[in-house]
Short mmCIF file of C-alpha atoms and ligand atoms in Angstrom, two decimals:
data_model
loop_
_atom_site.label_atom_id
_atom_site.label_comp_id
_atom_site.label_asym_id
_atom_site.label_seq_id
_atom_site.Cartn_x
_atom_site.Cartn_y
_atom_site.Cartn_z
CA UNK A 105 36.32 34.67 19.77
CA UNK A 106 34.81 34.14 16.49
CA UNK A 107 32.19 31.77 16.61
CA UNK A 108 32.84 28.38 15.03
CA UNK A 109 29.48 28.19 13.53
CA UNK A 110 25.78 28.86 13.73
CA UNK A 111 22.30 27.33 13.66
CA UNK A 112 18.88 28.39 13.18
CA UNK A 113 17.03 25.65 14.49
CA UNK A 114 17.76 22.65 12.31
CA UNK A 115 20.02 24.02 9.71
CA UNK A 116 23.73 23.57 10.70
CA UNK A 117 26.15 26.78 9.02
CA UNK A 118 29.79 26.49 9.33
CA UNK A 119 31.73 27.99 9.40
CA UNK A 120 29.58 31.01 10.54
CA UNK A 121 29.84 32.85 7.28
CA UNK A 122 26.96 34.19 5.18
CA UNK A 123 27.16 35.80 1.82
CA UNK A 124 25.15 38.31 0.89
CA UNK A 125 21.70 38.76 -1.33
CA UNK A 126 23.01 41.22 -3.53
CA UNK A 127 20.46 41.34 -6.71
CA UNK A 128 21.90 41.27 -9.78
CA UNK A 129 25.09 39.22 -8.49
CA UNK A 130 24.38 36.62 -6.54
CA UNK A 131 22.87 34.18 -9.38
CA UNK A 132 22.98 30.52 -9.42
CA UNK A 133 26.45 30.73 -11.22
CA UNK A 134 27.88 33.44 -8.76
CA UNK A 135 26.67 31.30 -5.78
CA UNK A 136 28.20 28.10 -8.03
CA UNK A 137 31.52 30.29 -7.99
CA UNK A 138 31.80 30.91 -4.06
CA UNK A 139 30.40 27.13 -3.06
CA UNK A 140 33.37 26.03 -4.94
CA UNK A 141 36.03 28.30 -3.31
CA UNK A 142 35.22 27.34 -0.30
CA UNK A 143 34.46 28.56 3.24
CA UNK A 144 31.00 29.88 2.92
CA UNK A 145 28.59 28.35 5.51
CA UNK A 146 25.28 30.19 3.91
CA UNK A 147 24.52 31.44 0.60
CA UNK A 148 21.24 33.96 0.01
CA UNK A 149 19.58 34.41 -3.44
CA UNK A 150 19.16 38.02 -4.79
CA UNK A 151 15.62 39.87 -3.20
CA UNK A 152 12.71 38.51 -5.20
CA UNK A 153 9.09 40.01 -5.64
CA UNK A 154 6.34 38.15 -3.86
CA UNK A 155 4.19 40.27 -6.24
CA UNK A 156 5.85 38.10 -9.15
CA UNK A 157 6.00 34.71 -7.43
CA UNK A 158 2.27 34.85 -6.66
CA UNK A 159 1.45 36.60 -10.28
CA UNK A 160 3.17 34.23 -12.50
CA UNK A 161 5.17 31.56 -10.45
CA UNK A 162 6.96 30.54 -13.47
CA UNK A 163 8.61 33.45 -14.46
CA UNK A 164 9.77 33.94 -11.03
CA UNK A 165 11.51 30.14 -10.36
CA UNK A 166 14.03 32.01 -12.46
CA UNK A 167 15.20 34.10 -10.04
CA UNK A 168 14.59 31.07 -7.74
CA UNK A 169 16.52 28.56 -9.38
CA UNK A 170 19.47 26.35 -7.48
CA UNK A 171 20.72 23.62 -7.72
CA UNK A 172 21.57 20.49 -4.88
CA UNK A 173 25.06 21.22 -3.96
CA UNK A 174 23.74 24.89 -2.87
CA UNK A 175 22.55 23.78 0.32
CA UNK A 176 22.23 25.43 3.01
CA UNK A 177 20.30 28.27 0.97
CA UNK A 178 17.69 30.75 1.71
CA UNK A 179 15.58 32.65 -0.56
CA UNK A 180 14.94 36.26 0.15
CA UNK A 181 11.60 37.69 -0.36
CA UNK A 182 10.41 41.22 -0.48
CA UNK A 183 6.84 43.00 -0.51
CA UNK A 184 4.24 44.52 1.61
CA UNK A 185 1.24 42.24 1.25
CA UNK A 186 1.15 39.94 4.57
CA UNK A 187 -0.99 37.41 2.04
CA UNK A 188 1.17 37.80 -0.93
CA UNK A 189 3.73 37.45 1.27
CA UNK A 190 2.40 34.47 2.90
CA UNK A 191 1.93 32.88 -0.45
CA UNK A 192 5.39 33.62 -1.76
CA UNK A 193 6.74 32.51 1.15
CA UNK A 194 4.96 28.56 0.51
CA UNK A 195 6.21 28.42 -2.86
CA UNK A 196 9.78 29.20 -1.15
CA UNK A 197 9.37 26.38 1.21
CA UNK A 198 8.19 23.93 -1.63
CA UNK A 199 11.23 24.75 -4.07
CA UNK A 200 13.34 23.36 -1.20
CA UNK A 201 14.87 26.13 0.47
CA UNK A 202 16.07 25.14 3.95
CA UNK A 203 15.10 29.03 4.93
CA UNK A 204 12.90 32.23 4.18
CA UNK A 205 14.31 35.35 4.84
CA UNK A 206 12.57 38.69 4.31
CA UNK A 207 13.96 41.77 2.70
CA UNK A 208 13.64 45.23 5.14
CA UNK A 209 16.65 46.57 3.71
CA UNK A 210 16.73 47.40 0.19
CA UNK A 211 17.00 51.39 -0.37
CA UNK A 212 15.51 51.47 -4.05
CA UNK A 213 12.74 53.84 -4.31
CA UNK A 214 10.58 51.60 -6.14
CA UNK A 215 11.28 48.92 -3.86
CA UNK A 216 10.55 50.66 -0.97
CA UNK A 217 7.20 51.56 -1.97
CA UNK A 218 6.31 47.73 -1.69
CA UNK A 219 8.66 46.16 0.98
CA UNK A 220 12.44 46.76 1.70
CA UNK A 221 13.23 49.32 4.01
CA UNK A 222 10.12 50.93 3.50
CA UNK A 223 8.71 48.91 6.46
CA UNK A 224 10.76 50.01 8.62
CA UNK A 225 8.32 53.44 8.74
CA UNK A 226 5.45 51.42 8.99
CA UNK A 227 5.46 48.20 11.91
CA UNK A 228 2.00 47.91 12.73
CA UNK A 229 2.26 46.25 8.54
CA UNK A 230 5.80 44.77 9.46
CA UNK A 231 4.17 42.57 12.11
CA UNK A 232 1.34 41.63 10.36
CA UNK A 233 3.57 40.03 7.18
CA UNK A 234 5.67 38.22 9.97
CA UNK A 235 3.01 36.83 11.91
CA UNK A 236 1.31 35.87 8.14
CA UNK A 237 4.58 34.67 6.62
CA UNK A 238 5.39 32.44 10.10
CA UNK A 239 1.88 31.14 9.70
CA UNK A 240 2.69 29.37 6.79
CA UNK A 241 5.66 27.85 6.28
CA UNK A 242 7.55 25.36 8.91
CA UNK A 243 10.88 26.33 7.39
CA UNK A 244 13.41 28.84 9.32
CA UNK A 245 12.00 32.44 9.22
CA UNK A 246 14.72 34.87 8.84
CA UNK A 247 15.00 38.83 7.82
CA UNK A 248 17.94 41.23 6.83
CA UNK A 249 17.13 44.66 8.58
CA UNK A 250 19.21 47.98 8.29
CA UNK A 251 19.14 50.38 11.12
CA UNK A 252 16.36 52.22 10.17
CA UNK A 253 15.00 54.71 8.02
CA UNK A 254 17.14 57.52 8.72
CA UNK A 255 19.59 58.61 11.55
CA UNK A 256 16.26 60.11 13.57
CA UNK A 257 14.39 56.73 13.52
CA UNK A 258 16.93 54.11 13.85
CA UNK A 259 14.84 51.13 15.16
CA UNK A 260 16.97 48.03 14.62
CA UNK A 261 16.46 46.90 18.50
CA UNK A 262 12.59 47.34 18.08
CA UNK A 263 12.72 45.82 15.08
CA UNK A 264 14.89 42.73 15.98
CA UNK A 265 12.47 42.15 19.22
CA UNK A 266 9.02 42.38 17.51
CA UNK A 267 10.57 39.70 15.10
CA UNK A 268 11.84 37.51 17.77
CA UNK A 269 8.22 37.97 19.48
CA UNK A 270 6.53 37.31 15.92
CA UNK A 271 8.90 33.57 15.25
CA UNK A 272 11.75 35.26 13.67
CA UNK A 273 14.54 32.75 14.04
CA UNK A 274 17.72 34.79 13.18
CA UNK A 275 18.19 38.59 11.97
CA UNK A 276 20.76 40.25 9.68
CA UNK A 277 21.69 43.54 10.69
CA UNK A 278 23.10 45.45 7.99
CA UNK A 279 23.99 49.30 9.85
CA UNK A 280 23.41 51.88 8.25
CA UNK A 281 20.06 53.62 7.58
CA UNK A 282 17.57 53.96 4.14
CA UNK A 283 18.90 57.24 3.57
CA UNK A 284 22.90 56.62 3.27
CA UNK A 285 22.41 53.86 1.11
CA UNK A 286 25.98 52.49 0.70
CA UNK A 287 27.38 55.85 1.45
CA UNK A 288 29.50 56.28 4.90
CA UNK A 289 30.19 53.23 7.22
CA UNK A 290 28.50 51.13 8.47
CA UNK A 291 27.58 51.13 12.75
CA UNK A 292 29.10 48.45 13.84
CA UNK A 293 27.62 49.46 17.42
CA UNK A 294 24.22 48.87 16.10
CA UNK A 295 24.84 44.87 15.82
CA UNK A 296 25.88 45.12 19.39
CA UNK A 297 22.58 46.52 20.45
CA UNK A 298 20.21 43.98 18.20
CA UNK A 299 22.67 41.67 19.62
CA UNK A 300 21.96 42.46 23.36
CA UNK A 301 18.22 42.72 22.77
CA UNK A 302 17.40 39.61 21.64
CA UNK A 303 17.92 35.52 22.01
CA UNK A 304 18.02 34.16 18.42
CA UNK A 305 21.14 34.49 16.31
CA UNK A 306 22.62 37.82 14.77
CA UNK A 307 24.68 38.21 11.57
CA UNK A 308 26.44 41.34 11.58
CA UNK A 309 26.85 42.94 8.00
CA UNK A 310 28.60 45.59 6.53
CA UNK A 311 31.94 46.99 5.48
CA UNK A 312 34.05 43.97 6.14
CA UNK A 313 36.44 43.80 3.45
CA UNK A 314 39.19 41.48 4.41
CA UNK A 315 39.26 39.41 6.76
CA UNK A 316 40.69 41.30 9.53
CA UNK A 317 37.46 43.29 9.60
CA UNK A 318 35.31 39.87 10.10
CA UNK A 319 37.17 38.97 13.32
CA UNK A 320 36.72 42.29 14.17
CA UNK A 321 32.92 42.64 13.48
CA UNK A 322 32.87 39.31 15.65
CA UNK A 323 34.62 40.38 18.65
CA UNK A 324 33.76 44.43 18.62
CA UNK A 325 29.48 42.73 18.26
CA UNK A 326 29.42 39.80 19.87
CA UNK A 327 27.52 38.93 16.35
CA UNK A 328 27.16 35.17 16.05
CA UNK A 329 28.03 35.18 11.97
CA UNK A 330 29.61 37.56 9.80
CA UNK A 331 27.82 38.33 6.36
CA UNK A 332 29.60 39.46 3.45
CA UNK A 333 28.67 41.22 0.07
CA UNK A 334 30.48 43.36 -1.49
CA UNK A 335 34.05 42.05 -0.47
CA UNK A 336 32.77 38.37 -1.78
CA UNK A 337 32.49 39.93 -5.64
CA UNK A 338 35.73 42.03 -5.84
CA UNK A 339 37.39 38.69 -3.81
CA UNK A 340 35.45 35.88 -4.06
CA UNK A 341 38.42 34.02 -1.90
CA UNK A 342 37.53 36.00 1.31
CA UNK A 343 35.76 33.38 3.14
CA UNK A 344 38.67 30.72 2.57
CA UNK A 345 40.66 33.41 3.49
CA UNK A 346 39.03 34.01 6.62
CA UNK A 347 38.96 30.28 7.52
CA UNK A 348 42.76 30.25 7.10
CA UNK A 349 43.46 33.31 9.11
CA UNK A 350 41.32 32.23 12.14
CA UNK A 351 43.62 28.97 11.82
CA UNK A 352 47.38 30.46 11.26
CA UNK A 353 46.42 34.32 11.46
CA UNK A 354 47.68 34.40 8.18
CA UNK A 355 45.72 33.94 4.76
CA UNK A 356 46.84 33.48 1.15
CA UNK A 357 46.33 35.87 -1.92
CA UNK A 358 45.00 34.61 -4.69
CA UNK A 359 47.74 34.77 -7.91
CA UNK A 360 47.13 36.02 -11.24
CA UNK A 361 46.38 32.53 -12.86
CA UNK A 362 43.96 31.70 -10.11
CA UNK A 363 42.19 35.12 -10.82
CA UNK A 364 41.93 34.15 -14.46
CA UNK A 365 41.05 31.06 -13.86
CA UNK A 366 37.79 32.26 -11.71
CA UNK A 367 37.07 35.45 -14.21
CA UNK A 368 37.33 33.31 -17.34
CA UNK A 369 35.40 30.09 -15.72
CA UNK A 370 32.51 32.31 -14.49
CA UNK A 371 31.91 33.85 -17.86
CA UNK A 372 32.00 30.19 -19.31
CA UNK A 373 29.57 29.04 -16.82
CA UNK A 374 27.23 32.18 -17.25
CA UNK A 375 27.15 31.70 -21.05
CA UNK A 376 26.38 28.35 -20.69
CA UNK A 377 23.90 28.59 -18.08
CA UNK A 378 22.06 30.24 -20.61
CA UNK A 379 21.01 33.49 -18.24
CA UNK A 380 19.34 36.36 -19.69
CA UNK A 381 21.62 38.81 -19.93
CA UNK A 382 25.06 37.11 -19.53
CA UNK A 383 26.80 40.17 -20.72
CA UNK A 384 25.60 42.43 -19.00
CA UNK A 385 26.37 40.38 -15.79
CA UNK A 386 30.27 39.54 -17.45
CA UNK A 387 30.20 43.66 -17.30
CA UNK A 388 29.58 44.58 -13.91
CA UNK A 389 31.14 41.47 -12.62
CA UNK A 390 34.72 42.38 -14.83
CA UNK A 391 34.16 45.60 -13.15
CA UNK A 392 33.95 44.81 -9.57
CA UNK A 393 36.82 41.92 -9.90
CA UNK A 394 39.08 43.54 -11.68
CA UNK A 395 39.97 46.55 -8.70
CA UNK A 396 43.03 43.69 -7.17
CA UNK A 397 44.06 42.65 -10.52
CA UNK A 398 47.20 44.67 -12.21
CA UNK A 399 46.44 47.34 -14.92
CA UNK A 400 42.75 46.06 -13.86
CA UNK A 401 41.39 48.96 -15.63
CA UNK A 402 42.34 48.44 -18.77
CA UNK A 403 40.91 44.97 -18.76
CA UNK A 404 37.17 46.60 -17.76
CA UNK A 405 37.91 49.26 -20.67
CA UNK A 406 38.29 45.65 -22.87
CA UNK A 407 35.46 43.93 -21.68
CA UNK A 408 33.13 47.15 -21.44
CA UNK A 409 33.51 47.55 -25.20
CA UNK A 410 32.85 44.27 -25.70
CA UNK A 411 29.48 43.21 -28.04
CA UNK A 412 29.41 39.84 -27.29
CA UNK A 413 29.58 37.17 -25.04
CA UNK A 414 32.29 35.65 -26.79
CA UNK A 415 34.10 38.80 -27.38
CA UNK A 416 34.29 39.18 -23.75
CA UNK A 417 36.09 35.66 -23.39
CA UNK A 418 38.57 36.54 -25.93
CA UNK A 419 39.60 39.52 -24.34
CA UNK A 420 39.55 38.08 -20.87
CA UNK A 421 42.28 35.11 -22.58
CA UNK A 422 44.26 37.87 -24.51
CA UNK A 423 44.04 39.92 -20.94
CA UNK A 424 45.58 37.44 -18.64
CA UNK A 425 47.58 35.97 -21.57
CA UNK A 426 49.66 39.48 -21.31
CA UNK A 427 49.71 39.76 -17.75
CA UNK A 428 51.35 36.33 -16.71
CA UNK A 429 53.27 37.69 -13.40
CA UNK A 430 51.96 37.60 -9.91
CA UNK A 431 49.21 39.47 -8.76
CA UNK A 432 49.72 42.89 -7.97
CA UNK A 433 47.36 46.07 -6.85
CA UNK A 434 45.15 48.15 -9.57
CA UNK A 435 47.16 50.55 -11.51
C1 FMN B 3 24.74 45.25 -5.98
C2 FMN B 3 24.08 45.06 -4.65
C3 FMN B 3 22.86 44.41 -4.58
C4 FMN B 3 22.24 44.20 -3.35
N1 FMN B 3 21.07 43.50 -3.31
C5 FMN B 3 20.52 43.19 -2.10
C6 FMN B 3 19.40 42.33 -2.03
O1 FMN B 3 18.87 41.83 -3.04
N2 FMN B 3 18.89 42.06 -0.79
C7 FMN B 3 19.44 42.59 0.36
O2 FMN B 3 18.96 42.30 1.45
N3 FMN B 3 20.52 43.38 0.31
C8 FMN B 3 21.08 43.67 -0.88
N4 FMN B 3 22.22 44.42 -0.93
C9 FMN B 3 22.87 44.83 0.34
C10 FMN B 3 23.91 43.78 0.76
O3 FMN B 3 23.29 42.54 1.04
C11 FMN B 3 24.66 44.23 2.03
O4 FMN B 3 23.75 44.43 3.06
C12 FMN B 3 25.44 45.53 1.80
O5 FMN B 3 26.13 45.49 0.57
C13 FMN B 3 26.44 45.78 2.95
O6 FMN B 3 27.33 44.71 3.09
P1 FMN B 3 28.84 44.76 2.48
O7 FMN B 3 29.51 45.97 3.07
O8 FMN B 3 29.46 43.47 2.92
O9 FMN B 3 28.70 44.88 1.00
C14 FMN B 3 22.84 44.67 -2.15
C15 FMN B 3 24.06 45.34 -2.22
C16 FMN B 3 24.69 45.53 -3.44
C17 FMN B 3 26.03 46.22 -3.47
#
């Protein structure tokens, strides 16, 4: 059974659906993008320093910008100071987020030395910053764990009960430890375990690509929502399409124009959002999106050459203006 949707505490998700922090991708505009698809029940901003927030709270509302028709959104936080994090965590709360979640997950060597997965080696700390960050805010608490730091200290079920213990209200389990990094899949079996070890809710992540896998995830865990990254930026349409399978056990593919329609109205939106780096973003974006779309490739040669924003719209019209048919695999 896939659960129809989820709640930690006062804030209602459903369907029980959660994308992804992923930095770098899931902006304001991205999380615009999958709002208006459809079928999401949570959206996550990307990880953002609690060094930076309390240093110079301006710069950071950047990162920490969204708008009303977001909600239900949480911020995600990473660092290693329980105060800083404490801190951070208040300025979360006052922006409006209806949750805090912190980061024990990110692999990135410089991350790790001040948060991420790096606490996972170090718990004593880990319970201090929960216990400081519960202290201060009234809004859901939440984390994102992976298993552990590597295969020989997986500690996701110690983890996931200190947490629970410290206030936690709901944990992301994403399966696989520091050291693989994206590499190899992801143990599902792992999400069981968290799952049987504690009371509050737990979103299973990783490796669910279509949405066979969610229902899957859901009925091999006994998870209580699915969360979804990479799958929601090569097809944003996955959690419509997992609403409509779950109702017919059948789900529609998105057709060329509708796949030119999202590619070109994202880049609008990102130019005019005005977003440091827009083309960057256009860049990796093209080059995640394009993998369904028909001589795909070619298009990310197009837009990877491209100098300018505008250049990149161009091509993305000439692109799809050439294409016309329906939607086929990558060549
Ligand atoms: C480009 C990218 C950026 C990511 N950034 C974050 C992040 O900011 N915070 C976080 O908790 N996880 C981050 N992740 C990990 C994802 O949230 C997720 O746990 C991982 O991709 C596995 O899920 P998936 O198989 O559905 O992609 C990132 C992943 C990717 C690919």
């Amino acid at each position: 059974m896939f659960p129809s949707e989820l709640t930690i505490r006062n804030v209602r998700i459903r369907p029980a659906l959660v994308l992804a922090p992923m930095a770098g991708v899931t902006d304001t505009v991205f999380r615009h993008v999958i709002r208006g698809l459809g079928g999401c029940g949570l959206i996550m901003t990307e990880f953002t320093s609690s060094e930076g927030i309390a240093r110079n709270r301006a710069r950071s509302l950047h990162y920490l910008y969204f708008s009303e028709d977001e909600h239900p959104i949480t911020a995600q936080l990473f660092g290693a100071d329980p105060a800083v994090m404490a801190e951070a965590a208040g300025a979360v709360q006052d922006l409006g987020f209806d949750v805090v979640d912190i980061n024990l997950g990110c692999p990135a060597k410089k991350v790790v030395k001040c948060g991420g997965s790096g606490l996972l080696r170090d718990l004593p700390l880990l319970k201090q910053i929960l216990r400081d960050v519960r202290a201060a805010v009234t809004i859901p608490l939440t984390i994102k764990i992976r298993a552990g730091w590597d295969e020989k200290s997986i500690v996701a079920t110690e983890v996931a009960r200190m947490a629970e213990a410290a206030g936690v209200e709901a944990i992301a389990v994403h399966p696989r430890t520091r050291v693989q990094g994206l590499n190899g899949q992801a143990n599902w079996s792992i999400i069981r375990e968290v799952k049987q070890a504690v009371r509050i809710p737990v979103i299973g992540n990783g490796d669910v690509r279509r949405p066979e896998d969610a229902v899957r995830m859901a009925a091999e865990t006994g998870c209580d929502a699915v969360m979804i990254g990479r799958a929601a930026a090569t097809n944003p349409w996955i959690f419509r399409q997992i609403g409509q399978y779950l109702a017919s056990g059948r789900y529609d593919e998105p057709m060329e124009a509708d796949r030119y329609q999202l590619l070109s109205g994202y880049f609008r939106m990102l130019v005019e959002s005005g977003m440091p780096d827009a083309i960057g973003k256009m860049k990796q974006f093209a080059c995640w999106f394009t993998h369904g779309v028909r001589n795909g490739a070619v298009l990310r040669r197009e837009v990877h050459s491209a100098r300018t924003a505008a250049q990149v719209l161009e091509r993305v019209d000439a692109f799809f203006a050439g294409v016309g048919a329906p939607a086929g695999g990558d060549a």
